[in-house]
Short mmCIF file of C-alpha atoms and ligand atoms in Angstrom, two decimals:
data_model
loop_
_atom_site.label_atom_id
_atom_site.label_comp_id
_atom_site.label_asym_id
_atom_site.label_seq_id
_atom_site.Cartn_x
_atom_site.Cartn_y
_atom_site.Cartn_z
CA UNK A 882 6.31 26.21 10.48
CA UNK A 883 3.47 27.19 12.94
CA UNK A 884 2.92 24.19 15.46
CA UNK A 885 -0.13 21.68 15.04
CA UNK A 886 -1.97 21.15 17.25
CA UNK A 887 -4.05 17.98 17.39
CA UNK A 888 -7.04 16.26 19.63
CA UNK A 889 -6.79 12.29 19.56
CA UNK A 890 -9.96 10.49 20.17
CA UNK A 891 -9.65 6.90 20.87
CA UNK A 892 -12.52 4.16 21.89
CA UNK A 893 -11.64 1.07 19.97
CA UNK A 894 -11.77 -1.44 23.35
CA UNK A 895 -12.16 -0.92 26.65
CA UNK A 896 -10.25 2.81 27.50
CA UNK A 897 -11.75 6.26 26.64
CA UNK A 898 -9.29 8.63 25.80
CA UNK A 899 -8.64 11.76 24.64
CA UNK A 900 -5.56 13.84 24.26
CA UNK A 901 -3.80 17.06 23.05
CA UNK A 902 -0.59 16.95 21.23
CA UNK A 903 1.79 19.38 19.52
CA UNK A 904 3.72 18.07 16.46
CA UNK A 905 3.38 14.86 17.41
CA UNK A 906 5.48 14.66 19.58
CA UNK A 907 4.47 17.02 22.80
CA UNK A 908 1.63 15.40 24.76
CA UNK A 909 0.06 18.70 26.39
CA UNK A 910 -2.82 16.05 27.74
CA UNK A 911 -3.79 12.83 27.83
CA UNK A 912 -6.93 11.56 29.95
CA UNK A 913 -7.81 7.34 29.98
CA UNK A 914 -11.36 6.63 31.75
CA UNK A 915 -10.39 2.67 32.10
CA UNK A 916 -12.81 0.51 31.93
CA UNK A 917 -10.74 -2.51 33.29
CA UNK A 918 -12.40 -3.35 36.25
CA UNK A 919 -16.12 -3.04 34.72
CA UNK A 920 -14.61 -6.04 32.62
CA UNK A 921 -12.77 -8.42 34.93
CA UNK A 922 -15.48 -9.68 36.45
CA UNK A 923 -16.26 -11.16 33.24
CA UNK A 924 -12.64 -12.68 32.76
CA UNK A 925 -12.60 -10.42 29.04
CA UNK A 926 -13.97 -7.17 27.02
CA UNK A 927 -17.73 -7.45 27.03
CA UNK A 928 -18.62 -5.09 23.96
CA UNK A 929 -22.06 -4.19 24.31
CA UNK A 930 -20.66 -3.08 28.22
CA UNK A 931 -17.71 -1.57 26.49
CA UNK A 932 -19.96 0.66 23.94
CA UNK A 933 -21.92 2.24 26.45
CA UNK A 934 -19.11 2.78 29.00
CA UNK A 935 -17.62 4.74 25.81
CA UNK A 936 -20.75 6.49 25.84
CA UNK A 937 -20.75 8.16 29.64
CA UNK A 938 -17.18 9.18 29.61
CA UNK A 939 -16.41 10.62 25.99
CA UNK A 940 -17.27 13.92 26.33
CA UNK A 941 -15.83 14.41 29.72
CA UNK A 942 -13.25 12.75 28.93
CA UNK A 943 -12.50 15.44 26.16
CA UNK A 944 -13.76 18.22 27.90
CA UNK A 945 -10.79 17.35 30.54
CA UNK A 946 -7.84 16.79 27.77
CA UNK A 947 -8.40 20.14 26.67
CA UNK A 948 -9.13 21.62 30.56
CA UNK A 949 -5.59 20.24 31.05
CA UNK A 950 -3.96 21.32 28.07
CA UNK A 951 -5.13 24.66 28.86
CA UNK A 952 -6.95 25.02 25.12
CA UNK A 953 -10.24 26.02 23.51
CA UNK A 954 -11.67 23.57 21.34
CA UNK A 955 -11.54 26.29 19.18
CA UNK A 956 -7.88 26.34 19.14
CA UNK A 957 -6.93 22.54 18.15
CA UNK A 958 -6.04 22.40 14.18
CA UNK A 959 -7.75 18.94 13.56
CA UNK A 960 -9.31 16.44 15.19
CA UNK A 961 -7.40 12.43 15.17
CA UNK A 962 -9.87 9.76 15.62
CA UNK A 963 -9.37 5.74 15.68
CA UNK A 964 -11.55 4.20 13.37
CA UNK A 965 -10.24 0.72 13.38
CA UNK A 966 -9.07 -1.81 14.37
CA UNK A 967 -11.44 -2.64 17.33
CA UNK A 968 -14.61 -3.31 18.47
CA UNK A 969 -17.23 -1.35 16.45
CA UNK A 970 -19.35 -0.17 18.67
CA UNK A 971 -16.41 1.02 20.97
CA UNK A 972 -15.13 2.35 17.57
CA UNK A 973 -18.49 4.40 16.76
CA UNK A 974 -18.88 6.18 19.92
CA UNK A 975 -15.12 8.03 19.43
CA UNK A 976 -15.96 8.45 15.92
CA UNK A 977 -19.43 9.86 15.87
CA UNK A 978 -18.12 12.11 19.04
CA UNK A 979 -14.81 13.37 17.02
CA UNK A 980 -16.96 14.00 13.54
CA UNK A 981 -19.60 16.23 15.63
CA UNK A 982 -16.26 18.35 17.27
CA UNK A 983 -14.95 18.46 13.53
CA UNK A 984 -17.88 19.33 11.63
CA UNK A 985 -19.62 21.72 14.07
CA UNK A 986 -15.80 23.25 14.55
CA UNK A 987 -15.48 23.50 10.34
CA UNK A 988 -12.05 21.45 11.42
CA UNK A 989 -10.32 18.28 9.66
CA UNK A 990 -11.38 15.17 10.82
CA UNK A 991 -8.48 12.44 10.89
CA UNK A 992 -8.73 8.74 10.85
CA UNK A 993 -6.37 7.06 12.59
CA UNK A 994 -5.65 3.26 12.45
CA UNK A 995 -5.10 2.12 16.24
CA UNK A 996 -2.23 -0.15 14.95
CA UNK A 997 -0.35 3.15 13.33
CA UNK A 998 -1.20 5.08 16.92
CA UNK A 999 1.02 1.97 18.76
CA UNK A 1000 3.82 2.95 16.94
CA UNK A 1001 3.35 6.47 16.81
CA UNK A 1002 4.15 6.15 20.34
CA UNK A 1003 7.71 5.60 20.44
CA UNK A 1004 8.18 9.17 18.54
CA UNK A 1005 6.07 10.74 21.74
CA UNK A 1006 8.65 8.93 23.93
CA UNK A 1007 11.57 9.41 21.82
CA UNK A 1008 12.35 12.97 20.03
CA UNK A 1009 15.00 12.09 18.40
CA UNK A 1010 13.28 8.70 16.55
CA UNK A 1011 12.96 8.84 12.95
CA UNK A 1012 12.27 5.95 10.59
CA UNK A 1013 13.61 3.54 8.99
CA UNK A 1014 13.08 1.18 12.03
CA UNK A 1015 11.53 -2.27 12.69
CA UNK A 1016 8.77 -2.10 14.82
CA UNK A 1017 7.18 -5.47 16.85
CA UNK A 1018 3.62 -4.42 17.69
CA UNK A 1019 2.39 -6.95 20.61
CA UNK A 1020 -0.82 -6.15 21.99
CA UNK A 1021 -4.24 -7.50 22.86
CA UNK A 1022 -5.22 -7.82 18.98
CA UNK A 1023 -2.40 -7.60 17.18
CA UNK A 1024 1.97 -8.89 16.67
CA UNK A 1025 2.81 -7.68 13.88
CA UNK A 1026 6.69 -7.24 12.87
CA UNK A 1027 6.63 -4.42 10.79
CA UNK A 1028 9.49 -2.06 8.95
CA UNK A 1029 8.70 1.49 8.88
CA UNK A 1030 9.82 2.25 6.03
CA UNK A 1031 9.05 6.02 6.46
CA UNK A 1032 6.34 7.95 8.75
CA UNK A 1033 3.75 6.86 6.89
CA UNK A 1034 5.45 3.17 5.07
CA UNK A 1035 5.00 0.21 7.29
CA UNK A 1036 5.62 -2.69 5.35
CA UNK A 1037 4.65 -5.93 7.03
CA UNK A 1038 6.84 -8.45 7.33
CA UNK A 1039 5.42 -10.68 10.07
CA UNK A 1040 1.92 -11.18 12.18
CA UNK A 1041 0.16 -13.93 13.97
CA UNK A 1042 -2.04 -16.56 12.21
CA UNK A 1043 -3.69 -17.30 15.51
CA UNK A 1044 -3.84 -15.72 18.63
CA UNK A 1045 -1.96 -12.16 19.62
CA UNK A 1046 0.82 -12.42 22.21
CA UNK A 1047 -1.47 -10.08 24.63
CA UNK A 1048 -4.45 -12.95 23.81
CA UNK A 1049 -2.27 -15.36 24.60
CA UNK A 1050 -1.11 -13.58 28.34
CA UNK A 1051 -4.99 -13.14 28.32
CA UNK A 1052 -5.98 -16.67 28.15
CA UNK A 1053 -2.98 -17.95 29.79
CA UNK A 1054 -4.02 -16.07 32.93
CA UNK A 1055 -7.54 -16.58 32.78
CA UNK A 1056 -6.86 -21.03 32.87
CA UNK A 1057 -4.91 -19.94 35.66
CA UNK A 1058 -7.45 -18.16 37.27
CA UNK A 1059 -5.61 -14.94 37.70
CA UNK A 1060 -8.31 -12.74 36.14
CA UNK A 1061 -8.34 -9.55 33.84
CA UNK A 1062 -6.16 -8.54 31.85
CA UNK A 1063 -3.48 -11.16 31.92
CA UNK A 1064 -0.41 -9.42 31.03
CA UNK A 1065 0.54 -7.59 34.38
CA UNK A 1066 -0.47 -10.45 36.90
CA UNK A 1067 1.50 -13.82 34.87
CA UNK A 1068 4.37 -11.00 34.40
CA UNK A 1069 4.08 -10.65 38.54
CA UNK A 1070 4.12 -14.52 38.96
CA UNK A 1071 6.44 -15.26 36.47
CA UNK A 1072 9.11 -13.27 38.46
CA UNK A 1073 8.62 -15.94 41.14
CA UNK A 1074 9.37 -18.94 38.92
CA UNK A 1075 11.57 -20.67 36.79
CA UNK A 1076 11.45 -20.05 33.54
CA UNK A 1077 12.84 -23.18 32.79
CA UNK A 1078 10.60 -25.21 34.34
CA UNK A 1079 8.71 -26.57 31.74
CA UNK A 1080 9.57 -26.21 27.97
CA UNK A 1081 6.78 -24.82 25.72
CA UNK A 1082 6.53 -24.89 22.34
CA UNK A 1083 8.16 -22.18 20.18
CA UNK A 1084 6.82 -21.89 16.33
CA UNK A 1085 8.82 -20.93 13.36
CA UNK A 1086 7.70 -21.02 10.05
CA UNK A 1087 9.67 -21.65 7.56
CA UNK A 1088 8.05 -20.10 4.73
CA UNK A 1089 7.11 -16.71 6.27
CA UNK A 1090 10.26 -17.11 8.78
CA UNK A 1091 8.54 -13.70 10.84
CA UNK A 1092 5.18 -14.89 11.39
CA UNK A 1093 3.87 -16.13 14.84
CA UNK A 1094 1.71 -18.87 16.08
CA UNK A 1095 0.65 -18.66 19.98
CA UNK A 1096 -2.17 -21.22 19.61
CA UNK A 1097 -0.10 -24.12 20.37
CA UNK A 1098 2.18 -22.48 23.48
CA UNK A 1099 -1.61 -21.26 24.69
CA UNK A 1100 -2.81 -24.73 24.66
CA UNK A 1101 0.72 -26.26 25.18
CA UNK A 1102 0.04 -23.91 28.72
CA UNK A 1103 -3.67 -25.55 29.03
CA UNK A 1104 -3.51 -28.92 28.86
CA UNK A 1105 -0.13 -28.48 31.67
CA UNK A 1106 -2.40 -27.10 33.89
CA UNK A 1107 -5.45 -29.56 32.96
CA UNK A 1108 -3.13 -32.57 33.81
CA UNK A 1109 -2.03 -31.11 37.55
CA UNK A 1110 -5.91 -30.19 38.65
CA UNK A 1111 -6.33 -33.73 37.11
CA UNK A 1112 -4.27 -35.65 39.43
CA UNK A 1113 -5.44 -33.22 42.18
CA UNK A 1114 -1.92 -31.36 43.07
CA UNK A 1115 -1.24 -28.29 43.42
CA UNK A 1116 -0.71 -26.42 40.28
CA UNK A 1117 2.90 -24.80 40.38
CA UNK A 1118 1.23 -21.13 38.46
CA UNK A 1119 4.76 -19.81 39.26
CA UNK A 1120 6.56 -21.57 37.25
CA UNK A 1121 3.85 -21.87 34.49
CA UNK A 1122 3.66 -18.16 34.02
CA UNK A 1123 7.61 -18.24 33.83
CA UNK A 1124 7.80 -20.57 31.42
CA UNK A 1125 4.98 -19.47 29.36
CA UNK A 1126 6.59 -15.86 29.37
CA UNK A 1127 9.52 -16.99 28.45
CA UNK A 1128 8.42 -19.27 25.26
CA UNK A 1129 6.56 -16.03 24.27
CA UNK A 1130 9.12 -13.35 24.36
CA UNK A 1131 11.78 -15.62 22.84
CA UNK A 1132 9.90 -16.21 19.80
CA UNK A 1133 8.97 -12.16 19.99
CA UNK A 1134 12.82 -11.33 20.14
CA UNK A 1135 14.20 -13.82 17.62
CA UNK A 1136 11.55 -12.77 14.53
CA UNK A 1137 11.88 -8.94 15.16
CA UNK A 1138 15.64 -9.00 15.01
CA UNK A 1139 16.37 -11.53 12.60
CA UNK A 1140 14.11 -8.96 10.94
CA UNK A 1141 16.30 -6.28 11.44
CA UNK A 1142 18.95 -7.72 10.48
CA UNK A 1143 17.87 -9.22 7.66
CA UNK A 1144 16.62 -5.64 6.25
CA UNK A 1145 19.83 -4.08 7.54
CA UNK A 1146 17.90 -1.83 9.56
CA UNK A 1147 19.84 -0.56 13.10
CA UNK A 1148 16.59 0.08 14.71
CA UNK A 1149 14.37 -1.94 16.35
CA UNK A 1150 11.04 -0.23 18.56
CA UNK A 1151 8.85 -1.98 20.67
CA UNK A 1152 4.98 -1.07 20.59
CA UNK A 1153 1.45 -2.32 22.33
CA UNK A 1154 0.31 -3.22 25.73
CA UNK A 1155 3.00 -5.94 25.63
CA UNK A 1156 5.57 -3.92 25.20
CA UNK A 1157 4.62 -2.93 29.03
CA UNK A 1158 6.25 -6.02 29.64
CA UNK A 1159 9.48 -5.78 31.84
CA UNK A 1160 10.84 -9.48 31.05
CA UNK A 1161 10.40 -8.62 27.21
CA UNK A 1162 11.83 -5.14 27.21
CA UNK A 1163 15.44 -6.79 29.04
CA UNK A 1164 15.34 -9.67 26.85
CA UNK A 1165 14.91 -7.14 23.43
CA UNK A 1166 17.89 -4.97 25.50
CA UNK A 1167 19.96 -7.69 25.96
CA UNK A 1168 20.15 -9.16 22.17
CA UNK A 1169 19.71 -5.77 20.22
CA UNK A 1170 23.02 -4.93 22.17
CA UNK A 1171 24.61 -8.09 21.10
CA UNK A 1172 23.89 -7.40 17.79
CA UNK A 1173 24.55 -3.49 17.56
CA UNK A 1174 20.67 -2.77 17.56
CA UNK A 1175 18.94 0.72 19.14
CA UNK A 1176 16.20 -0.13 20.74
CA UNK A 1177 13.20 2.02 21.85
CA UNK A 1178 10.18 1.16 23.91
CA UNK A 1179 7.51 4.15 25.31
CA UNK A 1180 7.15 4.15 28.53
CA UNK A 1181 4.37 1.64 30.69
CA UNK A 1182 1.38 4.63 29.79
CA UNK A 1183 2.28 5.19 26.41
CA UNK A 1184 2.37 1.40 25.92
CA UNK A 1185 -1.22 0.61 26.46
CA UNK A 1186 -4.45 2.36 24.80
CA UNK A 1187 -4.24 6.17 24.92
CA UNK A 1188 -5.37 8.88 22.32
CA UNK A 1189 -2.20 10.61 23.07
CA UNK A 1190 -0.60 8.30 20.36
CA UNK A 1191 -3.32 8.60 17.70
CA UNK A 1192 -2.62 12.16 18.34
CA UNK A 1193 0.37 11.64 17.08
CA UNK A 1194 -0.25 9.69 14.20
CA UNK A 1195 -2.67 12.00 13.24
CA UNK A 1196 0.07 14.57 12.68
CA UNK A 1197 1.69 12.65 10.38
CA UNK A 1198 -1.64 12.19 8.29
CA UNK A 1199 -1.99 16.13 8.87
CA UNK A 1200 1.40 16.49 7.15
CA UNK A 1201 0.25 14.66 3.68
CA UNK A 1202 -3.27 16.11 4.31
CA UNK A 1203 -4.56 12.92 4.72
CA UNK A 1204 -8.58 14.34 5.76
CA UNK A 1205 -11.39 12.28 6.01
CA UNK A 1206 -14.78 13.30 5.10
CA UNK A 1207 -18.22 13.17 6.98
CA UNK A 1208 -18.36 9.39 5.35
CA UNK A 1209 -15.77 8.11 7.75
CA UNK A 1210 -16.85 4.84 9.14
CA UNK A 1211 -15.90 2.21 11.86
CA UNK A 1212 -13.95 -0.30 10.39
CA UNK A 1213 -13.22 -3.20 12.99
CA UNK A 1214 -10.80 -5.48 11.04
CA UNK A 1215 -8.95 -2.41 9.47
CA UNK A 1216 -5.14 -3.24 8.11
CA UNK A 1217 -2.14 -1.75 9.03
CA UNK A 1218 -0.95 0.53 5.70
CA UNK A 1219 -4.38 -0.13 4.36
CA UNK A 1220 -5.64 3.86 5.40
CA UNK A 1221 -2.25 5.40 4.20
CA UNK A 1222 -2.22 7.28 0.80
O1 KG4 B 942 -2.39 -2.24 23.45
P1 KG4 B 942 -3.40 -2.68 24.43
O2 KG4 B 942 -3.71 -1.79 25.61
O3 KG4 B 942 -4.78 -2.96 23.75
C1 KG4 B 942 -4.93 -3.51 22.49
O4 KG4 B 942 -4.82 -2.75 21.48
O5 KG4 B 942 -5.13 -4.76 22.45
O6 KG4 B 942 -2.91 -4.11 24.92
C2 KG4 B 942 -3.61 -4.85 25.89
C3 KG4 B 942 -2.91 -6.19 26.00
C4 KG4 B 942 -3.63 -7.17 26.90
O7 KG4 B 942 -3.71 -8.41 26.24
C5 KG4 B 942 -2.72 -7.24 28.12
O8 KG4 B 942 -2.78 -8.48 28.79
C6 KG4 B 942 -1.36 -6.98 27.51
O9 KG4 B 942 -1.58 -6.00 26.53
N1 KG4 B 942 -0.41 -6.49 28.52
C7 KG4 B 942 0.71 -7.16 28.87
C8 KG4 B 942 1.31 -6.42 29.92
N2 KG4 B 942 0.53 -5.31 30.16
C9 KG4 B 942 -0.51 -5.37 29.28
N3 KG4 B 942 1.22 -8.31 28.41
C10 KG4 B 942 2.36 -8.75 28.99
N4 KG4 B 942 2.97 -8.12 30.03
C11 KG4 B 942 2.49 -6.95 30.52
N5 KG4 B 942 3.08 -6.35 31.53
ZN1 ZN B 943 -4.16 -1.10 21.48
#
């Protein structure tokens, strides 16, 4: 079969992207115009900032995925967009920018759900990967446990019913005043504590045993550090961010794999900026080997936001023919499995 070649657009929060792919699975490019420290300042993702950020650096941003991947626009087979989940008028700019390269090209236009791109990283970083798997998705939105049935099946079995793990990291780190975004700085403190320290809550529910809750660890984590600025000492962040990181990634570990093992599945991938996450990746290495588990994680830059993965995700919709038309709109609270036909 001829190779496909496909340019990912992505916008939906606070990184412009855009890449080139081949097959999926060969990332010829893949340019991210952060907008992380145009954010910190405010402690979170200000969208109206976010929008027009998207705005500036979309086209160049493009123009320099295909200047790296050495290809005329003219010579990419479709065109991958995210059109949800995210923030829509983050989502819009992408769009509107990846329907004018489609339509004025006479190419297909893909929509891509940024949940589906996640996962459709671990088959950039891993050749070999092919579903059935289970895959946690942890990011800034989103923890979802989901099986992957096949390339375009993910069934879920498992999300939050509060905050996201990367909210919680988020929020964690802002109380602490460690700034924007949380995940990389209470993983950096966390090393120097004990994660035993204090003992935050961990939620299981019974009923829908691979759902999460973070609310109550994030507030758990609040009212800790309320108390010590209360009686005026010093407030032992260390240790908090150990603690707190550990509470989290145990109850990540035990739902995916009970998950696995539950649906028989030898699998297990890890997806989503939390998936960055060194502590989380050992403690996932450690029990899938216990329990005869593969395990796959992308690496750090395929973890977070890029359009490399919707790229790839894209080439799986290119395979059923899965084309949007000119009609394509944002969708913020899009569902995972809810754009697959
Ligand atoms: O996937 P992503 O780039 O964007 C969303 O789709 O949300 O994930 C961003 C989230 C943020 O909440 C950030 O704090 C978290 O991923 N994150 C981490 C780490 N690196 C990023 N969380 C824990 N440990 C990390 N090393
Ligand atoms: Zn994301």
């Amino acid at each position: 079969m001829k190779d496909i070649t496909i340019l990912g657009i992505e916008s939906s929060c606070d990184e412009t992207s855009a890449a080139v792919v081949v097959n999926g699975r060969e990332v010829l490019s893949n340019i991210i115009a952060t907008q992380i420290q145009l954010h910190a300042e405010y402690g979170g993702v200000v969208p109206e900032i976010a929008s027009r950020k998207h705005v500036e650096s979309v086209i160049p941003v493009v123009d320099k995925a295909l200047k790296e991947a050495n290809m005329p626009l003219e010579a990419v087979d479709a065109i991958a967009v995210t059109y949800g989940p995210g923030l829509v008028g983050a989502l819009l700019v992408g769009l509107t920018a990846a329907k004018a390269l489609a339509f004025s090209l006479g190419k297909p236009l893909i929509g891509v759900n940024h949940i589906e791109g996640h996962i459709s990283a671990n088959y950039i970083a891993h050749p070999e990967l092919t579903p059935p798997f289970i895959c946690l998705v942890a990011s800034g939105g989103h923890s979802h446990v989901v099986h992957i049935e096949d390339y375009r099946k993910p069934v879920i079995l498992g999300r939050t019913r509060d905050d996201a793990a990367g909210e919680a990291f988020d929020k964690i780190a802002r109380v602490l005043g460690l700034g924007y975004p949380g995940g990389p700085v209470v993983e950096k403190k966390a090393k120097e504590g004990n994660d035993e320290a204090f003992r935050f809550p961990r939620v299981k529910f019974h009923d829908e045993p691979y759902d999460f809750s973070f609310s109550g660890l994030k507030t758990a984590v609040i009212n800790t550090v309320h108390q010590y600025k209360q009686r005026g000492e010093k407030i032992p962040t260390e240790d908090i961010c150990a603690s707190f990181q550990k509470a989290a990634v145990d109850v990540l570990v035990q739902h995916t794999v009970e998950a696995a093992l539950k649906t028989c599945t030898d699998t297990v991938c890890l997806a989503g900026g939390v998936a960055a996450n060194a502590f989380l990746r050992s403690a996932f290495a450690k029990v899938c080997e216990e329990n005869g588990i593969k395990l796959y994680y992308p690496p750090m830059w395929l973890c977070t936001d890029n359009a490399a993965m919707i790229a790839s995700a894209g080439y799986f919709a290119w395979l059923h023919k899965d084309f949007a038309g000119k009609d394509l709109n944002a969708i913020p609270g899009l569902k995972l499995g809810e754009n697959l036909t």
